[in-house]
Amino acid sequence: INYCLEGSSARYEKTPDGHDLDIINRADRETQSLWYPTAPIPLGDKTSEPINIGTTHVHHFYTKRNLVALAKTYSLLGSNQTKFLFTGFIGGATKLNQLHLKNYIFGGGGVNPGPRKGVIYSPSISLESSVPKILMERLKTQIRAFQSLKLSGKSNFLVTTGSAAKIFNNEKFGNSLDYVFIDPPFGSNLMYSELSHTWESWLNVFTNNLEEAIENKTQKKSVDEYRILMTKCFSNIYFLLKPGRWMTVEFSNTQAHVWNNIQSAISNAGFIVGNVSVLDKKQGGINAIVGATAVKQDLVISAYKPEGELENRFIQSGGGEDSAWDFVRTHLKYIPVVKRIGNKLDFISERDPRIIFDRMVAWYVRHNAPVPMSSQEFQAGLRQRFPDRDGMVFLSDQTAEYDKKRLLVVSAPQMELFVSDERSAIDWLTNFIKARPSTYQEIHPEFISQLGAGWKKHEEKPELSDLLEENFIQYDGNGNVPSQIHSYLSTNHKDLRSLEKGDPQLVSKAKDRWYVPDPNKAQDLEVKRDKALLKEFEGYLKSSGRKLKEFRLEVLRAGFKAAWGAKDYHSIIAIAHKIPEEALQEDEKLLLWYDQALTRTEAGG
């Protein structure tokens, strides 16, 4: 036996004597007279490791000495009200305890034993914690909590446990909550019911995992089941929340498909996303510190329940074009006017015209109404009705606050744009050509440099010439130089400044340059482009192959939108089954149309 005495760093060794052997024999005798759980460990995504090494029942997680101490402690608990103390500390009394690196990483000496979070991991060398010692630590913590509560004088609160999909699911509780904060399950991050089984066995009360909102192969729950379950939870929160009030969702996952499914569930429940921010916890857990793909910063999604007046106006108007602008005006009230990072202003993506259009489309889709205008028509109407600042859209009475804050910083906030598919490539080209109308030869090297490792796996890479032809206009040298090109050249070339738009020198310099068309011509281009996209979508539908290995997301988006407008839900579902699941789950727009098509089909629409 290798041991040390409390308060001393010296270590000693001895061979077991009669006293030591008596302790072992007493433990054997005590376990026969005391109750403790012996439930089998259920098969699960995280339980296979302990089962494979012979830890097949709950009591196998404990040494006999700790099992006796825990069983004796549990037998002395007088009521269910005190059992939370027991379940609060028994996690540290199992064989899952290992040398924890936390104290070394954050400075300080010694070891901090404890089980590894998020898994059921049996270390090669486990540490046996003293049950009386960890019980006393838990009691001290609990006493401090109760004393703090008593000093605060607060007593008008309710603590309860239940499924978010069902809790307070009663008409009298509708529209009753002022605010909701949730940190929900994120796909397959944590298998809650499996990880809780050990301590639940002592209570003999187990989580009903039928509606546990996770991805789990053992439970046969894919990302689709996860999204459906999360939608049920968010729908109940929507029911409980007062109109115009907010829900905050903390998000922590590196996978795009989980992010999109969370957003889809929020939208399908009726919420409108108003802001997405970074939450820096400063100090992460051990997995966040040492994990190669760990998320160091969580995202916080802020979504609001629309006011009842907006819903009523939409129903009364029948969802026409005026309803779209009514939605935009209402939505802009909820979005932050200014977002600061240090001494800089951050670009507020929710005020990006393209994001606002997506929110408006989702609003109409959720109400099963046709979208009343195209993207270009929407952008043109947006410019006419709302002021713009640094590429962001505001209400008139919000601009004064923004302009005041803008004067205090040196540079304007910049929108980050990563080229990952055809849509983002078009957006990048729009920003580039708007600032610098250029020839193909000038655009090509800049464009190619953007098509890096971030390109989506199944997305077909478009030709630059095709993108230019479909979305922009090239000046051929006939007629006056377009104002977009003239403005750029006269600003950047002194010798071209005071020349008329038809001057041969200016025409020569402007020839073959691509430029962003004015709204009217842009709408004509969009109509032409949509026809081509829909024709290609028809080809996808008629394709005899079971799967489409490579495709254009823009074709799918245009086709899904057109099929939705025609109530052709079966075409949406048919194409969704032809593409790889990750391609569908990782695209927020496709997922919106697909999820709603499934809902309408199941409802007999």
PDB file of N, CA, C and O in Angstrom, residues 157-208:
ATOM      1  N   PHE A 157     -40.192  32.776  -6.564  1.00  0.00           N
ATOM      2  CA  PHE A 157     -39.623  32.121  -7.728  1.00  0.00           C
ATOM      3  C   PHE A 157     -40.094  30.678  -7.763  1.00  0.00           C
ATOM      4  O   PHE A 157     -40.584  30.144  -6.774  1.00  0.00           O
ATOM      5  N   LEU A 158     -39.911  30.077  -8.918  1.00  0.00           N
ATOM      6  CA  LEU A 158     -40.315  28.682  -9.094  1.00  0.00           C
ATOM      7  C   LEU A 158     -39.186  27.947  -9.801  1.00  0.00           C
ATOM      8  O   LEU A 158     -38.665  28.423 -10.809  1.00  0.00           O
ATOM      9  N   VAL A 159     -38.781  26.825  -9.266  1.00  0.00           N
ATOM     10  CA  VAL A 159     -37.799  25.963  -9.906  1.00  0.00           C
ATOM     11  C   VAL A 159     -38.484  24.650 -10.246  1.00  0.00           C
ATOM     12  O   VAL A 159     -39.108  24.028  -9.389  1.00  0.00           O
ATOM     13  N   THR A 160     -38.363  24.252 -11.494  1.00  0.00           N
ATOM     14  CA  THR A 160     -39.023  23.009 -11.909  1.00  0.00           C
ATOM     15  C   THR A 160     -38.179  22.327 -12.971  1.00  0.00           C
ATOM     16  O   THR A 160     -37.281  22.929 -13.555  1.00  0.00           O
ATOM     17  N   THR A 161     -38.468  21.074 -13.208  1.00  0.00           N
ATOM     18  CA  THR A 161     -37.753  20.288 -14.214  1.00  0.00           C
ATOM     19  C   THR A 161     -38.774  19.623 -15.122  1.00  0.00           C
ATOM     20  O   THR A 161     -39.766  19.094 -14.651  1.00  0.00           O
ATOM     21  N   GLY A 162     -38.498  19.666 -16.416  1.00  0.00           N
ATOM     22  CA  GLY A 162     -39.428  19.030 -17.345  1.00  0.00           C
ATOM     23  C   GLY A 162     -38.992  19.221 -18.772  1.00  0.00           C
ATOM     24  O   GLY A 162     -38.009  19.902 -19.054  1.00  0.00           O
ATOM     25  N   SER A 163     -39.705  18.630 -19.691  1.00  0.00           N
ATOM     26  CA  SER A 163     -39.412  18.745 -21.109  1.00  0.00           C
ATOM     27  C   SER A 163     -39.798  20.126 -21.617  1.00  0.00           C
ATOM     28  O   SER A 163     -40.909  20.603 -21.361  1.00  0.00           O
ATOM     29  N   ALA A 164     -38.895  20.765 -22.338  1.00  0.00           N
ATOM     30  CA  ALA A 164     -39.197  22.088 -22.913  1.00  0.00           C
ATOM     31  C   ALA A 164     -40.345  22.012 -23.909  1.00  0.00           C
ATOM     32  O   ALA A 164     -41.012  23.005 -24.166  1.00  0.00           O
ATOM     33  N   ALA A 165     -40.589  20.823 -24.450  1.00  0.00           N
ATOM     34  CA  ALA A 165     -41.679  20.656 -25.418  1.00  0.00           C
ATOM     35  C   ALA A 165     -43.044  20.613 -24.742  1.00  0.00           C
ATOM     36  O   ALA A 165     -44.070  20.802 -25.399  1.00  0.00           O
ATOM     37  N   LYS A 166     -43.069  20.388 -23.417  1.00  0.00           N
ATOM     38  CA  LYS A 166     -44.354  20.198 -22.738  1.00  0.00           C
ATOM     39  C   LYS A 166     -44.543  21.066 -21.503  1.00  0.00           C
ATOM     40  O   LYS A 166     -45.662  21.234 -21.032  1.00  0.00           O
ATOM     41  N   ILE A 167     -43.484  21.607 -20.949  1.00  0.00           N
ATOM     42  CA  ILE A 167     -43.578  22.304 -19.671  1.00  0.00           C
ATOM     43  C   ILE A 167     -44.524  23.500 -19.764  1.00  0.00           C
ATOM     44  O   ILE A 167     -44.481  24.279 -20.710  1.00  0.00           O
ATOM     45  N   PHE A 168     -45.407  23.639 -18.813  1.00  0.00           N
ATOM     46  CA  PHE A 168     -46.425  24.695 -18.769  1.00  0.00           C
ATOM     47  C   PHE A 168     -47.270  24.726 -20.043  1.00  0.00           C
ATOM     48  O   PHE A 168     -47.739  25.789 -20.464  1.00  0.00           O
ATOM     49  N   ASN A 169     -47.438  23.571 -20.668  1.00  0.00           N
ATOM     50  CA  ASN A 169     -48.195  23.519 -21.919  1.00  0.00           C
ATOM     51  C   ASN A 169     -49.687  23.534 -21.613  1.00  0.00           C
ATOM     52  O   ASN A 169     -50.396  22.563 -21.780  1.00  0.00           O
ATOM     53  N   ASN A 170     -50.134  24.703 -21.157  1.00  0.00           N
ATOM     54  CA  ASN A 170     -51.528  24.892 -20.764  1.00  0.00           C
ATOM     55  C   ASN A 170     -51.950  26.285 -21.233  1.00  0.00           C
ATOM     56  O   ASN A 170     -51.169  27.230 -21.169  1.00  0.00           O
ATOM     57  N   GLU A 171     -53.172  26.390 -21.713  1.00  0.00           N
ATOM     58  CA  GLU A 171     -53.639  27.658 -22.284  1.00  0.00           C
ATOM     59  C   GLU A 171     -53.451  28.846 -21.347  1.00  0.00           C
ATOM     60  O   GLU A 171     -53.156  29.957 -21.776  1.00  0.00           O
ATOM     61  N   LYS A 172     -53.600  28.626 -20.057  1.00  0.00           N
ATOM     62  CA  LYS A 172     -53.530  29.750 -19.117  1.00  0.00           C
ATOM     63  C   LYS A 172     -52.117  30.317 -19.000  1.00  0.00           C
ATOM     64  O   LYS A 172     -51.929  31.427 -18.494  1.00  0.00           O
ATOM     65  N   PHE A 173     -51.091  29.560 -19.457  1.00  0.00           N
ATOM     66  CA  PHE A 173     -49.721  30.046 -19.371  1.00  0.00           C
ATOM     67  C   PHE A 173     -49.256  30.715 -20.667  1.00  0.00           C
ATOM     68  O   PHE A 173     -48.126  31.208 -20.745  1.00  0.00           O
ATOM     69  N   GLY A 174     -50.099  30.721 -21.704  1.00  0.00           N
ATOM     70  CA  GLY A 174     -49.719  31.350 -22.964  1.00  0.00           C
ATOM     71  C   GLY A 174     -49.450  32.834 -22.811  1.00  0.00           C
ATOM     72  O   GLY A 174     -50.111  33.524 -22.031  1.00  0.00           O
ATOM     73  N   ASN A 175     -48.437  33.333 -23.525  1.00  0.00           N
ATOM     74  CA  ASN A 175     -48.063  34.760 -23.508  1.00  0.00           C
ATOM     75  C   ASN A 175     -47.801  35.267 -22.084  1.00  0.00           C
ATOM     76  O   ASN A 175     -48.225  36.352 -21.704  1.00  0.00           O
ATOM     77  N   SER A 176     -47.066  34.464 -21.301  1.00  0.00           N
ATOM     78  CA  SER A 176     -46.874  34.837 -19.899  1.00  0.00           C
ATOM     79  C   SER A 176     -45.425  35.167 -19.541  1.00  0.00           C
ATOM     80  O   SER A 176     -45.177  35.822 -18.530  1.00  0.00           O
ATOM     81  N   LEU A 177     -44.461  34.729 -20.333  1.00  0.00           N
ATOM     82  CA  LEU A 177     -43.053  34.920 -19.977  1.00  0.00           C
ATOM     83  C   LEU A 177     -42.479  36.186 -20.624  1.00  0.00           C
ATOM     84  O   LEU A 177     -42.797  36.522 -21.764  1.00  0.00           O
ATOM     85  N   ASP A 178     -41.605  36.865 -19.884  1.00  0.00           N
ATOM     86  CA  ASP A 178     -40.961  38.079 -20.390  1.00  0.00           C
ATOM     87  C   ASP A 178     -39.685  37.784 -21.164  1.00  0.00           C
ATOM     88  O   ASP A 178     -39.294  38.547 -22.043  1.00  0.00           O
ATOM     89  N   TYR A 179     -39.005  36.694 -20.808  1.00  0.00           N
ATOM     90  CA  TYR A 179     -37.718  36.412 -21.439  1.00  0.00           C
ATOM     91  C   TYR A 179     -37.369  34.951 -21.216  1.00  0.00           C
ATOM     92  O   TYR A 179     -37.694  34.365 -20.182  1.00  0.00           O
ATOM     93  N   VAL A 180     -36.695  34.346 -22.210  1.00  0.00           N
ATOM     94  CA  VAL A 180     -36.271  32.955 -22.096  1.00  0.00           C
ATOM     95  C   VAL A 180     -34.819  32.848 -22.538  1.00  0.00           C
ATOM     96  O   VAL A 180     -34.445  33.358 -23.604  1.00  0.00           O
ATOM     97  N   PHE A 181     -33.999  32.211 -21.717  1.00  0.00           N
ATOM     98  CA  PHE A 181     -32.618  31.896 -22.088  1.00  0.00           C
ATOM     99  C   PHE A 181     -32.466  30.385 -22.062  1.00  0.00           C
ATOM    100  O   PHE A 181     -32.815  29.742 -21.064  1.00  0.00           O
ATOM    101  N   ILE A 182     -31.951  29.806 -23.138  1.00  0.00           N
ATOM    102  CA  ILE A 182     -31.753  28.355 -23.153  1.00  0.00           C
ATOM    103  C   ILE A 182     -30.377  28.018 -23.726  1.00  0.00           C
ATOM    104  O   ILE A 182     -29.847  28.717 -24.584  1.00  0.00           O
ATOM    105  N   ASP A 183     -29.828  26.940 -23.215  1.00  0.00           N
ATOM    106  CA  ASP A 183     -28.574  26.373 -23.704  1.00  0.00           C
ATOM    107  C   ASP A 183     -28.911  24.939 -24.097  1.00  0.00           C
ATOM    108  O   ASP A 183     -28.685  24.003 -23.332  1.00  0.00           O
ATOM    109  N   PRO A 184     -29.491  24.746 -25.283  1.00  0.00           N
ATOM    110  CA  PRO A 184     -30.083  23.442 -25.625  1.00  0.00           C
ATOM    111  C   PRO A 184     -29.045  22.427 -26.092  1.00  0.00           C
ATOM    112  O   PRO A 184     -27.868  22.765 -26.281  1.00  0.00           O
ATOM    113  N   PRO A 185     -29.454  21.180 -26.294  1.00  0.00           N
ATOM    114  CA  PRO A 185     -28.549  20.179 -26.875  1.00  0.00           C
ATOM    115  C   PRO A 185     -28.168  20.580 -28.299  1.00  0.00           C
ATOM    116  O   PRO A 185     -28.976  21.166 -29.026  1.00  0.00           O
ATOM    117  N   PHE A 186     -26.942  20.261 -28.701  1.00  0.00           N
ATOM    118  CA  PHE A 186     -26.474  20.615 -30.041  1.00  0.00           C
ATOM    119  C   PHE A 186     -26.069  19.362 -30.791  1.00  0.00           C
ATOM    120  O   PHE A 186     -24.930  18.907 -30.709  1.00  0.00           O
ATOM    121  N   GLY A 187     -27.044  18.784 -31.478  1.00  0.00           N
ATOM    122  CA  GLY A 187     -26.770  17.608 -32.286  1.00  0.00           C
ATOM    123  C   GLY A 187     -26.300  16.445 -31.436  1.00  0.00           C
ATOM    124  O   GLY A 187     -26.974  15.970 -30.531  1.00  0.00           O
ATOM    125  N   SER A 188     -25.083  15.989 -31.723  1.00  0.00           N
ATOM    126  CA  SER A 188     -24.529  14.838 -31.006  1.00  0.00           C
ATOM    127  C   SER A 188     -23.439  15.253 -30.026  1.00  0.00           C
ATOM    128  O   SER A 188     -22.605  14.432 -29.632  1.00  0.00           O
ATOM    129  N   ASN A 189     -23.419  16.517 -29.615  1.00  0.00           N
ATOM    130  CA  ASN A 189     -22.401  16.993 -28.673  1.00  0.00           C
ATOM    131  C   ASN A 189     -22.393  16.189 -27.375  1.00  0.00           C
ATOM    132  O   ASN A 189     -21.364  15.701 -26.934  1.00  0.00           O
ATOM    133  N   LEU A 190     -23.561  16.085 -26.739  1.00  0.00           N
ATOM    134  CA  LEU A 190     -23.674  15.383 -25.458  1.00  0.00           C
ATOM    135  C   LEU A 190     -24.880  14.446 -25.480  1.00  0.00           C
ATOM    136  O   LEU A 190     -25.956  14.840 -25.941  1.00  0.00           O
ATOM    137  N   MET A 191     -24.675  13.229 -24.989  1.00  0.00           N
ATOM    138  CA  MET A 191     -25.759  12.250 -24.885  1.00  0.00           C
ATOM    139  C   MET A 191     -26.287  12.282 -23.450  1.00  0.00           C
ATOM    140  O   MET A 191     -25.871  11.504 -22.588  1.00  0.00           O
ATOM    141  N   TYR A 192     -27.190  13.194 -23.186  1.00  0.00           N
ATOM    142  CA  TYR A 192     -27.579  13.512 -21.816  1.00  0.00           C
ATOM    143  C   TYR A 192     -28.142  12.330 -21.043  1.00  0.00           C
ATOM    144  O   TYR A 192     -27.743  12.064 -19.909  1.00  0.00           O
ATOM    145  N   SER A 193     -29.070  11.607 -21.618  1.00  0.00           N
ATOM    146  CA  SER A 193     -29.698  10.511 -20.869  1.00  0.00           C
ATOM    147  C   SER A 193     -28.691   9.405 -20.565  1.00  0.00           C
ATOM    148  O   SER A 193     -28.731   8.805 -19.489  1.00  0.00           O
ATOM    149  N   GLU A 194     -27.796   9.132 -21.492  1.00  0.00           N
ATOM    150  CA  GLU A 194     -26.776   8.106 -21.258  1.00  0.00           C
ATOM    151  C   GLU A 194     -25.812   8.539 -20.150  1.00  0.00           C
ATOM    152  O   GLU A 194     -25.443   7.743 -19.285  1.00  0.00           O
ATOM    153  N   LEU A 195     -25.406   9.816 -20.203  1.00  0.00           N
ATOM    154  CA  LEU A 195     -24.449  10.323 -19.217  1.00  0.00           C
ATOM    155  C   LEU A 195     -25.083  10.448 -17.832  1.00  0.00           C
ATOM    156  O   LEU A 195     -24.374  10.482 -16.823  1.00  0.00           O
ATOM    157  N   SER A 196     -26.412  10.549 -17.770  1.00  0.00           N
ATOM    158  CA  SER A 196     -27.106  10.718 -16.490  1.00  0.00           C
ATOM    159  C   SER A 196     -27.528   9.392 -15.862  1.00  0.00           C
ATOM    160  O   SER A 196     -27.977   9.365 -14.711  1.00  0.00           O
ATOM    161  N   HIS A 197     -27.389   8.303 -16.611  1.00  0.00           N
ATOM    162  CA  HIS A 197     -27.949   7.030 -16.171  1.00  0.00           C
ATOM    163  C   HIS A 197     -27.376   6.566 -14.827  1.00  0.00           C
ATOM    164  O   HIS A 197     -28.094   5.996 -13.997  1.00  0.00           O
ATOM    165  N   THR A 198     -26.082   6.839 -14.576  1.00  0.00           N
ATOM    166  CA  THR A 198     -25.445   6.349 -13.354  1.00  0.00           C
ATOM    167  C   THR A 198     -26.104   6.923 -12.108  1.00  0.00           C
ATOM    168  O   THR A 198     -26.471   6.197 -11.181  1.00  0.00           O
ATOM    169  N   TRP A 199     -26.259   8.247 -12.073  1.00  0.00           N
ATOM    170  CA  TRP A 199     -26.860   8.832 -10.864  1.00  0.00           C
ATOM    171  C   TRP A 199     -28.377   8.695 -10.849  1.00  0.00           C
ATOM    172  O   TRP A 199     -28.989   8.636  -9.791  1.00  0.00           O
ATOM    173  N   GLU A 200     -29.011   8.601 -12.032  1.00  0.00           N
ATOM    174  CA  GLU A 200     -30.454   8.378 -12.059  1.00  0.00           C
ATOM    175  C   GLU A 200     -30.808   7.001 -11.474  1.00  0.00           C
ATOM    176  O   GLU A 200     -31.905   6.813 -10.949  1.00  0.00           O
ATOM    177  N   SER A 201     -29.860   6.060 -11.568  1.00  0.00           N
ATOM    178  CA  SER A 201     -30.111   4.708 -11.057  1.00  0.00           C
ATOM    179  C   SER A 201     -30.327   4.722  -9.548  1.00  0.00           C
ATOM    180  O   SER A 201     -31.066   3.884  -9.003  1.00  0.00           O
ATOM    181  N   TRP A 202     -29.670   5.638  -8.848  1.00  0.00           N
ATOM    182  CA  TRP A 202     -29.884   5.737  -7.396  1.00  0.00           C
ATOM    183  C   TRP A 202     -31.305   6.207  -7.078  1.00  0.00           C
ATOM    184  O   TRP A 202     -31.908   5.776  -6.097  1.00  0.00           O
ATOM    185  N   LEU A 203     -31.848   7.085  -7.904  1.00  0.00           N
ATOM    186  CA  LEU A 203     -33.213   7.575  -7.686  1.00  0.00           C
ATOM    187  C   LEU A 203     -34.258   6.628  -8.262  1.00  0.00           C
ATOM    188  O   LEU A 203     -35.445   6.739  -7.946  1.00  0.00           O
ATOM    189  N   ASN A 204     -33.788   5.725  -9.143  1.00  0.00           N
ATOM    190  CA  ASN A 204     -34.693   4.818  -9.853  1.00  0.00           C
ATOM    191  C   ASN A 204     -35.730   5.595 -10.672  1.00  0.00           C
ATOM    192  O   ASN A 204     -36.877   5.179 -10.826  1.00  0.00           O
ATOM    193  N   VAL A 205     -35.302   6.740 -11.153  1.00  0.00           N
ATOM    194  CA  VAL A 205     -36.119   7.577 -12.044  1.00  0.00           C
ATOM    195  C   VAL A 205     -35.233   7.926 -13.234  1.00  0.00           C
ATOM    196  O   VAL A 205     -34.183   8.556 -13.076  1.00  0.00           O
ATOM    197  N   PHE A 206     -35.660   7.520 -14.432  1.00  0.00           N
ATOM    198  CA  PHE A 206     -34.800   7.657 -15.603  1.00  0.00           C
ATOM    199  C   PHE A 206     -35.394   8.621 -16.629  1.00  0.00           C
ATOM    200  O   PHE A 206     -36.620   8.739 -16.756  1.00  0.00           O
ATOM    201  N   THR A 207     -34.511   9.277 -17.353  1.00  0.00           N
ATOM    202  CA  THR A 207     -34.940  10.185 -18.419  1.00  0.00           C
ATOM    203  C   THR A 207     -35.714   9.421 -19.488  1.00  0.00           C
ATOM    204  O   THR A 207     -35.272   8.363 -19.959  1.00  0.00           O
ATOM    205  N   ASN A 208     -36.868   9.950 -19.871  1.00  0.00           N
ATOM    206  CA  ASN A 208     -37.613   9.400 -21.002  1.00  0.00           C
ATOM    207  C   ASN A 208     -36.962   9.953 -22.272  1.00  0.00           C
ATOM    208  O   ASN A 208     -37.162  11.109 -22.634  1.00  0.00           O
TER     209      ASN A 208
END
